[in-house]
mmCIF file of C-alpha atoms in Angstrom:
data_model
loop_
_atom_site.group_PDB
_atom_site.id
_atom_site.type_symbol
_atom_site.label_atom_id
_atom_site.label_comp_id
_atom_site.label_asym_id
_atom_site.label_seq_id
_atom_site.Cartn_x
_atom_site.Cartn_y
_atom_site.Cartn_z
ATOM 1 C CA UNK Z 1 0.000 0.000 0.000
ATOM 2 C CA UNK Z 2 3.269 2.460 0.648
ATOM 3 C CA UNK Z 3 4.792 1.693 -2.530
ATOM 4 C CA UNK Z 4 1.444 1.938 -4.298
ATOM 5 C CA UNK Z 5 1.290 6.100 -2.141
ATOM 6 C CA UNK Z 6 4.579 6.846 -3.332
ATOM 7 C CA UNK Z 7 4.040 6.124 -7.031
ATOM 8 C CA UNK Z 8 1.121 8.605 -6.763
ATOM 9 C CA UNK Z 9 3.240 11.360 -5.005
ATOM 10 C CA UNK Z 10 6.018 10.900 -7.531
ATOM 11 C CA UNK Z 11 3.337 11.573 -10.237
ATOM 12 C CA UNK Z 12 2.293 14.466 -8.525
ATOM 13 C CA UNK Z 13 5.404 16.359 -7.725
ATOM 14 C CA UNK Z 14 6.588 15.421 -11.500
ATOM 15 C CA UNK Z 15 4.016 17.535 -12.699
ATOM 16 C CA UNK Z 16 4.313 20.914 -15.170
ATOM 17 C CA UNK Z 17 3.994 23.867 -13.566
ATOM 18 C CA UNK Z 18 3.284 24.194 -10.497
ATOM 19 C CA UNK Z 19 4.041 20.541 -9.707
ATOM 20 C CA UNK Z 20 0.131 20.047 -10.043
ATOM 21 C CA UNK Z 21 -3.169 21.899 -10.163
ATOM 22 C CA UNK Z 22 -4.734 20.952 -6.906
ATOM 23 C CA UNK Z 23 -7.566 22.976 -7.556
ATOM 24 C CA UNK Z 24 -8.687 25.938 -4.573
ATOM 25 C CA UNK Z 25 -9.306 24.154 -1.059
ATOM 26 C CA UNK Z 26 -8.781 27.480 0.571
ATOM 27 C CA UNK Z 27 -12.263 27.023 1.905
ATOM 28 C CA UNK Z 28 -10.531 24.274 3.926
ATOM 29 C CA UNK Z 29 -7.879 25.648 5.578
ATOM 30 C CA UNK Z 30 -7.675 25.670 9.137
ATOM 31 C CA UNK Z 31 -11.095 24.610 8.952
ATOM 32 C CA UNK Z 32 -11.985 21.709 11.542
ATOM 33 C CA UNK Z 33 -15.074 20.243 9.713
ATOM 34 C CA UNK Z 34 -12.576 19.631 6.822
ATOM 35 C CA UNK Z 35 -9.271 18.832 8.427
ATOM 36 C CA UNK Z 36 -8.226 15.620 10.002
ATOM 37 C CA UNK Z 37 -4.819 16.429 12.121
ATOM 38 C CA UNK Z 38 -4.475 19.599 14.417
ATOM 39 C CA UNK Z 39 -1.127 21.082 13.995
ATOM 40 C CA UNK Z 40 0.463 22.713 17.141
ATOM 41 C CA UNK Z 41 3.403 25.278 15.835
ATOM 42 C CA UNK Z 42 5.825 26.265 18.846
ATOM 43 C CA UNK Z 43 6.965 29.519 18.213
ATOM 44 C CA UNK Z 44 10.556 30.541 19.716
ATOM 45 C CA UNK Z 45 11.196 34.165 20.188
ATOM 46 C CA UNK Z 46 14.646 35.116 18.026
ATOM 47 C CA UNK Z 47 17.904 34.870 21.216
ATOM 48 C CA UNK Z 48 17.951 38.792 20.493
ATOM 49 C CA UNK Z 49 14.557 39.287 21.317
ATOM 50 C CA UNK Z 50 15.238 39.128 25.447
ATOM 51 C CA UNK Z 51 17.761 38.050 27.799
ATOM 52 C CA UNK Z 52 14.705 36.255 29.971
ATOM 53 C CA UNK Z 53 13.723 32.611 29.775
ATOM 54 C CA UNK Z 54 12.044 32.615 26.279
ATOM 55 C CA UNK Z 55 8.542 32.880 26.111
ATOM 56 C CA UNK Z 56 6.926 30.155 23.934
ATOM 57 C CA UNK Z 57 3.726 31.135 21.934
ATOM 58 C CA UNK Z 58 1.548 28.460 20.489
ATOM 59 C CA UNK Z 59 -0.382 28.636 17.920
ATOM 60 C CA UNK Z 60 -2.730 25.742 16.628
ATOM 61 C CA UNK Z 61 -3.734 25.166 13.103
ATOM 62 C CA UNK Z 62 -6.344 22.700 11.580
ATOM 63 C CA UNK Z 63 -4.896 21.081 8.832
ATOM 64 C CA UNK Z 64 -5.809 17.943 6.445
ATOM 65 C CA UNK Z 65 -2.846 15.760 6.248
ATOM 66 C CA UNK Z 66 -3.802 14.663 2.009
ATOM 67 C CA UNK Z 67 -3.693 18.222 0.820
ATOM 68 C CA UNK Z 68 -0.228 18.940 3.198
ATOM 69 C CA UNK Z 69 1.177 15.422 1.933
ATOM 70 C CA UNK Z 70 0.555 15.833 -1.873
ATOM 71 C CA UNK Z 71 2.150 19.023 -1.243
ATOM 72 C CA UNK Z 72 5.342 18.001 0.240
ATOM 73 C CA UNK Z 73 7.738 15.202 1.029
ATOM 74 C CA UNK Z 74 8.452 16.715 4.200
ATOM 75 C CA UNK Z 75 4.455 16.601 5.117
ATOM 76 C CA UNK Z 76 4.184 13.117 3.001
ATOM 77 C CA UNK Z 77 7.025 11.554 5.824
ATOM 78 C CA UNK Z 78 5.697 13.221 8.523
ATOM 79 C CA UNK Z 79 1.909 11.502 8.308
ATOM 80 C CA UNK Z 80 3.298 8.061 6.723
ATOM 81 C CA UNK Z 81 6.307 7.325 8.401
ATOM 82 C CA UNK Z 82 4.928 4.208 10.276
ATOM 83 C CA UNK Z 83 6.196 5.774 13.629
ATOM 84 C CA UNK Z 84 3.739 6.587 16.284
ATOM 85 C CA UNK Z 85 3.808 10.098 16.126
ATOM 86 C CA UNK Z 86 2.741 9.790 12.239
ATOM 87 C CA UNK Z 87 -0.469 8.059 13.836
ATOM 88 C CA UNK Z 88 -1.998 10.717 15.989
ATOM 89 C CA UNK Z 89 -4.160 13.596 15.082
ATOM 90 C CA UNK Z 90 -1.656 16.130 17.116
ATOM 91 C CA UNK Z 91 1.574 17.115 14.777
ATOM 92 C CA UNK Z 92 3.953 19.404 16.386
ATOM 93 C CA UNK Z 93 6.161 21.753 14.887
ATOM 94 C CA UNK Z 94 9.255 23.828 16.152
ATOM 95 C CA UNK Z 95 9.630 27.369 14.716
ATOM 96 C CA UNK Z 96 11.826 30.501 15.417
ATOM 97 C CA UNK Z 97 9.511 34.156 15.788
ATOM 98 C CA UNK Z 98 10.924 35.514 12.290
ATOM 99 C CA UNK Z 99 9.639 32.675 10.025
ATOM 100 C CA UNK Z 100 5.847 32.592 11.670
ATOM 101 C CA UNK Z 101 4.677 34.374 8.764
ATOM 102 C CA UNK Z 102 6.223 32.684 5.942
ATOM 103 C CA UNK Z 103 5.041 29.337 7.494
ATOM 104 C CA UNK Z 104 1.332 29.946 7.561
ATOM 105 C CA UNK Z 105 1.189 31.919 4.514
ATOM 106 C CA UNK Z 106 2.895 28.377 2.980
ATOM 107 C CA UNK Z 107 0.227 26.439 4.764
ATOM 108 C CA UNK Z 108 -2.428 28.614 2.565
ATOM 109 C CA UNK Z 109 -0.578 28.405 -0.703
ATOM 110 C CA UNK Z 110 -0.605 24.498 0.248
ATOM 111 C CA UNK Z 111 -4.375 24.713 -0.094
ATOM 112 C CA UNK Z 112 -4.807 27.534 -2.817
ATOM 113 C CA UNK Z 113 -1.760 27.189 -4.706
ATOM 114 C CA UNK Z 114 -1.805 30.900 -4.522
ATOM 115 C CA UNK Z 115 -0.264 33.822 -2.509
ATOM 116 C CA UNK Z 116 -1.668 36.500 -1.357
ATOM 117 C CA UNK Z 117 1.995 38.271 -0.058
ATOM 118 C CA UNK Z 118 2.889 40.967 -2.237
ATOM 119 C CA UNK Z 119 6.176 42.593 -1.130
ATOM 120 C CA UNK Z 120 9.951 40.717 -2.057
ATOM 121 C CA UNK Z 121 10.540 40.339 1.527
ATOM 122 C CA UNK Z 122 7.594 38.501 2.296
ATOM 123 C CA UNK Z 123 8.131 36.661 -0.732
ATOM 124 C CA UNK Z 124 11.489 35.839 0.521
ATOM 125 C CA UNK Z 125 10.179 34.549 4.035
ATOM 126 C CA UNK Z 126 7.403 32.205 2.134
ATOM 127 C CA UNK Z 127 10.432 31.267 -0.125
ATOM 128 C CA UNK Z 128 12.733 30.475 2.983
ATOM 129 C CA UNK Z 129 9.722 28.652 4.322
ATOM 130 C CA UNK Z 130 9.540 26.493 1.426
ATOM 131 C CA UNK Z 131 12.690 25.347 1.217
ATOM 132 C CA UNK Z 132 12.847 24.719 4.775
ATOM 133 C CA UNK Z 133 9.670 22.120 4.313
ATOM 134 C CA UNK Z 134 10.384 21.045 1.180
ATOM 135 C CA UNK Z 135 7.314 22.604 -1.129
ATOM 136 C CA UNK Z 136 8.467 22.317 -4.674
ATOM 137 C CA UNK Z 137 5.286 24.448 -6.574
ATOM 138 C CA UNK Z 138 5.936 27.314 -3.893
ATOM 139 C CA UNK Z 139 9.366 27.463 -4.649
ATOM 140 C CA UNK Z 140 8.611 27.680 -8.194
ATOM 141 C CA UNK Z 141 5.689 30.524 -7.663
ATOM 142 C CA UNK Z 142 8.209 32.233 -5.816
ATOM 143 C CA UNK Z 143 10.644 32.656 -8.127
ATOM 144 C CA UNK Z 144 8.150 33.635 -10.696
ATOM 145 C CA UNK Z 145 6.700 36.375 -8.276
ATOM 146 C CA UNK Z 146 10.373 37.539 -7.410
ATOM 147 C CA UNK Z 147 11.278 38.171 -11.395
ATOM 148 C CA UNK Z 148 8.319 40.293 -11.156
ATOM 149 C CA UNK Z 149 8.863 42.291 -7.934
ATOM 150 C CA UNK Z 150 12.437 42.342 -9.234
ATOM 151 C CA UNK Z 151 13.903 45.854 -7.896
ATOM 152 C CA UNK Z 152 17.512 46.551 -9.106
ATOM 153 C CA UNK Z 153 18.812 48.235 -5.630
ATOM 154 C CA UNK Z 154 21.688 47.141 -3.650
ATOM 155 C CA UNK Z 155 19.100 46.090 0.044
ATOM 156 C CA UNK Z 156 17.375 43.717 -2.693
ATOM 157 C CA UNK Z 157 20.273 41.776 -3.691
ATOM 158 C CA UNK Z 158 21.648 41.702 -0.607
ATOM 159 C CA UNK Z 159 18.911 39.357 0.859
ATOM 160 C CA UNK Z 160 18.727 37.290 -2.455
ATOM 161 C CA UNK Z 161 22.217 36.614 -2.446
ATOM 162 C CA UNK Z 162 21.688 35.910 1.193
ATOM 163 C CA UNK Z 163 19.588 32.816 0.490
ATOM 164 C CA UNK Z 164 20.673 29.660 1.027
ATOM 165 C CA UNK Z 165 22.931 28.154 -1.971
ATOM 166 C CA UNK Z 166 20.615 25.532 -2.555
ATOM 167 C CA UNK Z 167 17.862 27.844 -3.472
ATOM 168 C CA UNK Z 168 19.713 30.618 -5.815
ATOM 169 C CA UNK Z 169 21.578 27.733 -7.743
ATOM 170 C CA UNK Z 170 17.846 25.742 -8.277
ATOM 171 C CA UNK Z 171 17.100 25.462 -12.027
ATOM 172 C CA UNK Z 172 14.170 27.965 -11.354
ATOM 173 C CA UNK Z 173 16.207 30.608 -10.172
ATOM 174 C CA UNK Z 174 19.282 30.706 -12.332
ATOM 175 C CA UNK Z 175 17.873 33.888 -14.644
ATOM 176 C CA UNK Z 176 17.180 35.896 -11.605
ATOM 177 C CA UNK Z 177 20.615 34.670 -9.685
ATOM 178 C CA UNK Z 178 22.422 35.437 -13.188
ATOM 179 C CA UNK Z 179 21.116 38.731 -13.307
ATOM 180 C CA UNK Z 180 21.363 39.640 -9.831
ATOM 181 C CA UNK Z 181 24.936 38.857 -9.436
ATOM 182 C CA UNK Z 182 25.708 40.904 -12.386
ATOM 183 C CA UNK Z 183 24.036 43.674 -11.539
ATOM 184 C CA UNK Z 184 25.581 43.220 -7.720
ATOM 185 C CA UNK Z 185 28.741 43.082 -9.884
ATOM 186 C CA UNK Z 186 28.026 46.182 -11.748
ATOM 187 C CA UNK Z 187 27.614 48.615 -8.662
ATOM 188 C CA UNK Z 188 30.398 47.445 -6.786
ATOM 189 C CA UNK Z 189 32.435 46.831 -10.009
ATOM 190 C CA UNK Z 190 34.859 49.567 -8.386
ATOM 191 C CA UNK Z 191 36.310 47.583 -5.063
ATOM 192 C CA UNK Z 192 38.898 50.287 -4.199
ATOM 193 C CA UNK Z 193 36.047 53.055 -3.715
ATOM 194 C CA UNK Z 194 34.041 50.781 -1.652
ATOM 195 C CA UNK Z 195 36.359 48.526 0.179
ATOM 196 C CA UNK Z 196 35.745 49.638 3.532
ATOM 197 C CA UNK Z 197 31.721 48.653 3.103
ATOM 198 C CA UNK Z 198 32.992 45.408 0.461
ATOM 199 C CA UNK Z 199 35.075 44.074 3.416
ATOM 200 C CA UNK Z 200 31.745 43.644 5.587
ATOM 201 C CA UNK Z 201 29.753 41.944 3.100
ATOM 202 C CA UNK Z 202 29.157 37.937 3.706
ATOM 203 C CA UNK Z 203 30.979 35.414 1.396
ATOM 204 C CA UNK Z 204 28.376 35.046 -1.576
ATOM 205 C CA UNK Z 205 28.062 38.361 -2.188
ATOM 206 C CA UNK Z 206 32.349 38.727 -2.566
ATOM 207 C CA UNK Z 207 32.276 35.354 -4.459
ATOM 208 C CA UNK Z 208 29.839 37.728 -6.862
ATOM 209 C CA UNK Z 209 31.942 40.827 -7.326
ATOM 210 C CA UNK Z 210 35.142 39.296 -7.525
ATOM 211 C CA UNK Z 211 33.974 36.661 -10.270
ATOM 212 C CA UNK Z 212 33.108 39.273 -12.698
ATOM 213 C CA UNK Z 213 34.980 40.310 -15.298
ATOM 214 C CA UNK Z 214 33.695 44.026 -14.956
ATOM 215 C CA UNK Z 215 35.364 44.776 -11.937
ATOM 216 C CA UNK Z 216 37.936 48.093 -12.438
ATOM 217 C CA UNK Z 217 41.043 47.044 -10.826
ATOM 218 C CA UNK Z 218 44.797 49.012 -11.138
ATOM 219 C CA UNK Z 219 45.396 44.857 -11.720
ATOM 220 C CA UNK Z 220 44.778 41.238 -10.990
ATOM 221 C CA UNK Z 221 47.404 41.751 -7.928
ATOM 222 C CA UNK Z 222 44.879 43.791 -6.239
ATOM 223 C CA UNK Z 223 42.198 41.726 -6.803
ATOM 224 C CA UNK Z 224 44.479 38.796 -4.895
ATOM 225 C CA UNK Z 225 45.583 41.551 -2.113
ATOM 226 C CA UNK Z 226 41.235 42.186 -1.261
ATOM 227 C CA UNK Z 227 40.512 38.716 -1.216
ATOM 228 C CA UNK Z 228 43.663 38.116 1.823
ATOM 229 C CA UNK Z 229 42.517 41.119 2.906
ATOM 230 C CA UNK Z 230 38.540 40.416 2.855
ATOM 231 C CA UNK Z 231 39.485 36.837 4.661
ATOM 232 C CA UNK Z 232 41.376 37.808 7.218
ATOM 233 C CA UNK Z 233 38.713 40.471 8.205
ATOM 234 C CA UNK Z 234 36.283 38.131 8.556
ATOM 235 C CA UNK Z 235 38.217 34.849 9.679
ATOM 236 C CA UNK Z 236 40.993 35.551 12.226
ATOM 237 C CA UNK Z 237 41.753 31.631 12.457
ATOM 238 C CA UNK Z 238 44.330 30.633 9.661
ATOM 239 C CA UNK Z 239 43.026 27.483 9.239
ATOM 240 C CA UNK Z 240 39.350 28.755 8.911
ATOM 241 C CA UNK Z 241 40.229 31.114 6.642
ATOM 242 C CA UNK Z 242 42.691 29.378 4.377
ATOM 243 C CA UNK Z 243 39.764 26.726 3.912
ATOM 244 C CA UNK Z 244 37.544 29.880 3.034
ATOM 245 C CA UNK Z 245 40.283 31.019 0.282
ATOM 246 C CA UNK Z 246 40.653 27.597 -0.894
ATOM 247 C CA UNK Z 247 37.286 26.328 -1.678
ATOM 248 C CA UNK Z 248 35.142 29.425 -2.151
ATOM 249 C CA UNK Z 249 37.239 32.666 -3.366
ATOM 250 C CA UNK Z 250 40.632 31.605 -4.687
ATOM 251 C CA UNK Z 251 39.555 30.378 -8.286
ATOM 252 C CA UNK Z 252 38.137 33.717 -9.219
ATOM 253 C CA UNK Z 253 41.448 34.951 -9.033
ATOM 254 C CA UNK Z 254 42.883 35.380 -12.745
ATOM 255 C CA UNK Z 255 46.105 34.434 -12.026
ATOM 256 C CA UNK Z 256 47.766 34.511 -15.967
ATOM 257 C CA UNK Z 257 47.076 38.474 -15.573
ATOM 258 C CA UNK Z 258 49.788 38.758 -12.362
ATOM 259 C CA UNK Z 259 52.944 39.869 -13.065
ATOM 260 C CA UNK Z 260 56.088 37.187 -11.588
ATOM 261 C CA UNK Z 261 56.938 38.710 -8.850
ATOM 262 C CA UNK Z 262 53.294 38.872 -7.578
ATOM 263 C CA UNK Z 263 52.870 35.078 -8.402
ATOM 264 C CA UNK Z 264 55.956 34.529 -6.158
ATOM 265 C CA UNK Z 265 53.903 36.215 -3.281
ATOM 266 C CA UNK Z 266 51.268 33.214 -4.202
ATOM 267 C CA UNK Z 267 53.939 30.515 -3.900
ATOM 268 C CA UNK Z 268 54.772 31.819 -0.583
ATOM 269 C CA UNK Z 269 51.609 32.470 0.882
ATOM 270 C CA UNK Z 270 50.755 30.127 3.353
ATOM 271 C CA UNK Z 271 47.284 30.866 3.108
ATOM 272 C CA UNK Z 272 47.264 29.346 -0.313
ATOM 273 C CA UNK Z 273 47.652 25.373 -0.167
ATOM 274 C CA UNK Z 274 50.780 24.223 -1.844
ATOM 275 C CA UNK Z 275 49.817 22.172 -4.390
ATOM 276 C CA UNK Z 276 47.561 24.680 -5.537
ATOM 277 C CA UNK Z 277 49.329 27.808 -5.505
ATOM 278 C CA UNK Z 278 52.505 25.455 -7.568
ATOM 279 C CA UNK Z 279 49.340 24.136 -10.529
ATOM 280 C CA UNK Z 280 48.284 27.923 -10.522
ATOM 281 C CA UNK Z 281 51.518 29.465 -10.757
ATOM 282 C CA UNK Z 282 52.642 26.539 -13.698
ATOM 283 C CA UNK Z 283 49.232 26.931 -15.440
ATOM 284 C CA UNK Z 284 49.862 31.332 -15.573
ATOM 285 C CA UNK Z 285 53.129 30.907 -16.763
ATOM 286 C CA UNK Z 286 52.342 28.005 -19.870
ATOM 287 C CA UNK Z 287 49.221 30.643 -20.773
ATOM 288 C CA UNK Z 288 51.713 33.819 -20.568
ATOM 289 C CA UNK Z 289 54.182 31.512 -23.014
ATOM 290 C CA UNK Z 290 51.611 30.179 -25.509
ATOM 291 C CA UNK Z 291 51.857 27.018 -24.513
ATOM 292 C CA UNK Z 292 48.681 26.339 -22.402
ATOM 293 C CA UNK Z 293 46.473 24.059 -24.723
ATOM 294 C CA UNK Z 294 43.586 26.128 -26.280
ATOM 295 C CA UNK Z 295 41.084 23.273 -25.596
ATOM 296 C CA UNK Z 296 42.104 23.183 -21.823
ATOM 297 C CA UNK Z 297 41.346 27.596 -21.873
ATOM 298 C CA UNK Z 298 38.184 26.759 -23.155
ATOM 299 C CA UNK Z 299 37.149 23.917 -21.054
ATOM 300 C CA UNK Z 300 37.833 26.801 -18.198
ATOM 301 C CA UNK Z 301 34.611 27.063 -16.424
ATOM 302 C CA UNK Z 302 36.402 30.133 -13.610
ATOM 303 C CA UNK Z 303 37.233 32.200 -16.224
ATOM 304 C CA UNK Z 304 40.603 32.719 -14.568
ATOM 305 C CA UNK Z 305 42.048 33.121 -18.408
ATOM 306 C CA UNK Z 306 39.500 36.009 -19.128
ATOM 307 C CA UNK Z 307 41.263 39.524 -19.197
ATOM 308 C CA UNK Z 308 39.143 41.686 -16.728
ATOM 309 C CA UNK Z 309 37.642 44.636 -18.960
ATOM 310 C CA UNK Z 310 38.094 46.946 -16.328
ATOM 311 C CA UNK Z 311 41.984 46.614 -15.829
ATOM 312 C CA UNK Z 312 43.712 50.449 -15.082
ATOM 313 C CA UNK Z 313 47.101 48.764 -15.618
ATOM 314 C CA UNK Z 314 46.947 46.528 -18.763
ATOM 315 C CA UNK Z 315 48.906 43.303 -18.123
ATOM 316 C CA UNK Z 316 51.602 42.218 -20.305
ATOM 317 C CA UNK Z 317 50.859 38.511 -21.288
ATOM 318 C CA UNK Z 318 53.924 37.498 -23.247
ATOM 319 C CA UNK Z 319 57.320 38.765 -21.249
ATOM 320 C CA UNK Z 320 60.352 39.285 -23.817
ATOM 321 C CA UNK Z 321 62.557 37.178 -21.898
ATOM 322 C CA UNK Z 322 60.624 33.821 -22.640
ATOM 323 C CA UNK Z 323 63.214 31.418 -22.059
ATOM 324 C CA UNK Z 324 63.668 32.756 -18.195
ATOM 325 C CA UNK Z 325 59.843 31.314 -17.333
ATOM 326 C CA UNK Z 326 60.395 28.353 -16.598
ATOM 327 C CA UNK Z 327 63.696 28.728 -14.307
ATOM 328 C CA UNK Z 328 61.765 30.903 -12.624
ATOM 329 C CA UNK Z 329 58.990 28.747 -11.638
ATOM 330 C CA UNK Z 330 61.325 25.914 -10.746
ATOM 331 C CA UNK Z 331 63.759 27.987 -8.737
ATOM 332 C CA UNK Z 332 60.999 29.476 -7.054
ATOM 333 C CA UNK Z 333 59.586 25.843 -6.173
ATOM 334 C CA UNK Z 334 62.091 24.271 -5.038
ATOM 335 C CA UNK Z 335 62.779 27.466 -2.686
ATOM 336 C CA UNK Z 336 59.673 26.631 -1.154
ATOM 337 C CA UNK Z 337 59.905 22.954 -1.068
ATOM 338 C CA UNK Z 338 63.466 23.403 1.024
ATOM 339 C CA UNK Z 339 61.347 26.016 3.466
ATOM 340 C CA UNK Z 340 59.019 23.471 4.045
ATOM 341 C CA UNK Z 341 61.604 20.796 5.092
ATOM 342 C CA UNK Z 342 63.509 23.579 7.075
ATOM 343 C CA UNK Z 343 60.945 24.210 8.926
ATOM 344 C CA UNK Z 344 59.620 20.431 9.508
ATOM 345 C CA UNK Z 345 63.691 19.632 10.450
ATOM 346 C CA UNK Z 346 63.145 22.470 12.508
ATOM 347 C CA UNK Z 347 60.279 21.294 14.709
ATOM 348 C CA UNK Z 348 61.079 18.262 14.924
#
């Protein structure tokens, strides 16, 4: 009989659209002649909110279990999950104060597959409440209402970017994440002028300005000096913050646009990993020669190879004294390697 359930659900959430037309059962909501579970949402005030013992609203919700199950695999698990909690008519919930609102305006949209919110930031709290308990066609009517409530200032990004990555990289957001992150790009395109309010902005948003290719720079170099900069502002922990540079900011970094001496400053960075900063530095230095296979450019999916348009100081890709790249790189390397084992000899 479960396996028979779940073959209709998968139908159902497969659906164009909206994931399914479920027709208008608004009528029914928190109605008890037409609802078969009673849901009891604890509400937590935010830690902010008082330095008191917390005081615990309740508020109680009548609620049919079909409609909320169809809906959602969250809902669908919670009634069928065979444990005894899944058999009562009581079903609890645990909430914090700020996302009351975007929870029971998702309950309605579960029965109306409408919303009647009409601001982005209470979009954005029925969005955050959807993704929270898994509702597919309101995360899709979401991002349909956002593109149209769409306002290009800086406070509107801000919380979009702010989202959780799972949402802003979903299929149905990619136009509005493309387009938001340029145009986030675009107005801080200048990071000298607004470093000081740059170097408080959380990770996504950086990851967005510094991946551009619009950004006007004096050169790559500075580019590499913000993103040090920008880490150890927010991460005083090496080890926390070289995982930061590692994973999330250091392959927007156009490396084949630093001069050698600033590449050197790479190699010996130990906020870079090793083995990366040594591929890096060899990759720049085959691209400055010409000998960096074309195919293996365009494959490049970080556009580290892409000459920023906004460049005050244009880079010089080819040097005159080809035949001195090389050397260079393995001098340099080795340099390092022996610092390493100095200092392991040392400690030991």
């Amino acid at each position: 009989m479960r396996e028979s359930n779940l073959d209709v659900y998968e139908v159902v959430r497969d659906s164009p659209e909206d994931g399914c037309d479920h027709g208008d059962f608004v009528f029914a909501f928190n109605n008890c002649n037409f609802s078969d579970r009673v849901l009891h949402i604890y509400i937590f005030p935010e830690l902010m909110e008082s330095t008191k013992s917390p005081s615990v609203r309740v508020k109680t919700v009548h609620i049919s279990s079909p409609i909320l199950a169809v809906r959602s695999p969250f809902f669908y698990k919670l009634f069928s999950n065979g444990m005894r909690e899944s058999e009562q008519c009581d079903v609890t919930l645990r909430i914090n104060a700020s996302e009351e609102a975007g929870l029971i305006e998702l309950l309605k949209f579960m029965y109306s597959n409408s919303l009647t919110v009409t601001s982005a930031p209470e979009v954005f709290d029925v969005l955050m409440a959807a993704d929270k308990f898994d509702v597919p066609s309101c995360i899709k009517h979401c991002s349909r209402l956002l593109k149209n409530l769409f306002i290009v200032t800086p406070e509107f990004i801000l919380v979009y970017l702010d989202l959780p990555s799972n949402i802003i990289m979903a299929e149905a957001f990619q136009p509005l994440t493309i387009v938001t992150k340029q145009l986030y790009a675009v107005h801080y395109k200048d990071i000298t002028k607004f470093e000081d309010e740059i170097l408080s902005l959380p990770l996504v948003d950086v990851e967005a300005i510094i991946a551009s290719d619009d950004l006007q720079v004096t050169s790559e170099y500075a580019v590499y000096l913000f993103v040090i900069k920008w880490a150890r502002n927010q991460y005083h922990n090496i080890e926390d913050r070289r995982e930061i540079i590692m994973t999330r900011l250091a392959k927007f970094i156009r490396y084949p646009y630093m001069t050698y001496k600033e590449l050197g400053e790479v190699l010996d960075n130990n906020e870079f990993e090793p083995y990366f900063a040594i591929f890096v530095i060899r990759e720049a230095v085959a691209f400055k020669d010409n000998v960096l296979d074309p195919d293996y450019i365009a494959d490049d999916d970080t556009r580290r190879f892409v000459e920023r348009v906004g460049y005050k100081h244009q880079p010089v890709k080819k040097r005159v004294q080809v035949s001195f790249h090389w050397p260079w790189f393995i001098l340099n390397s080795l340099i390092w390697v022996m610092k390493v084992f100095l200092t392991w000899v040392i400690k030991k």
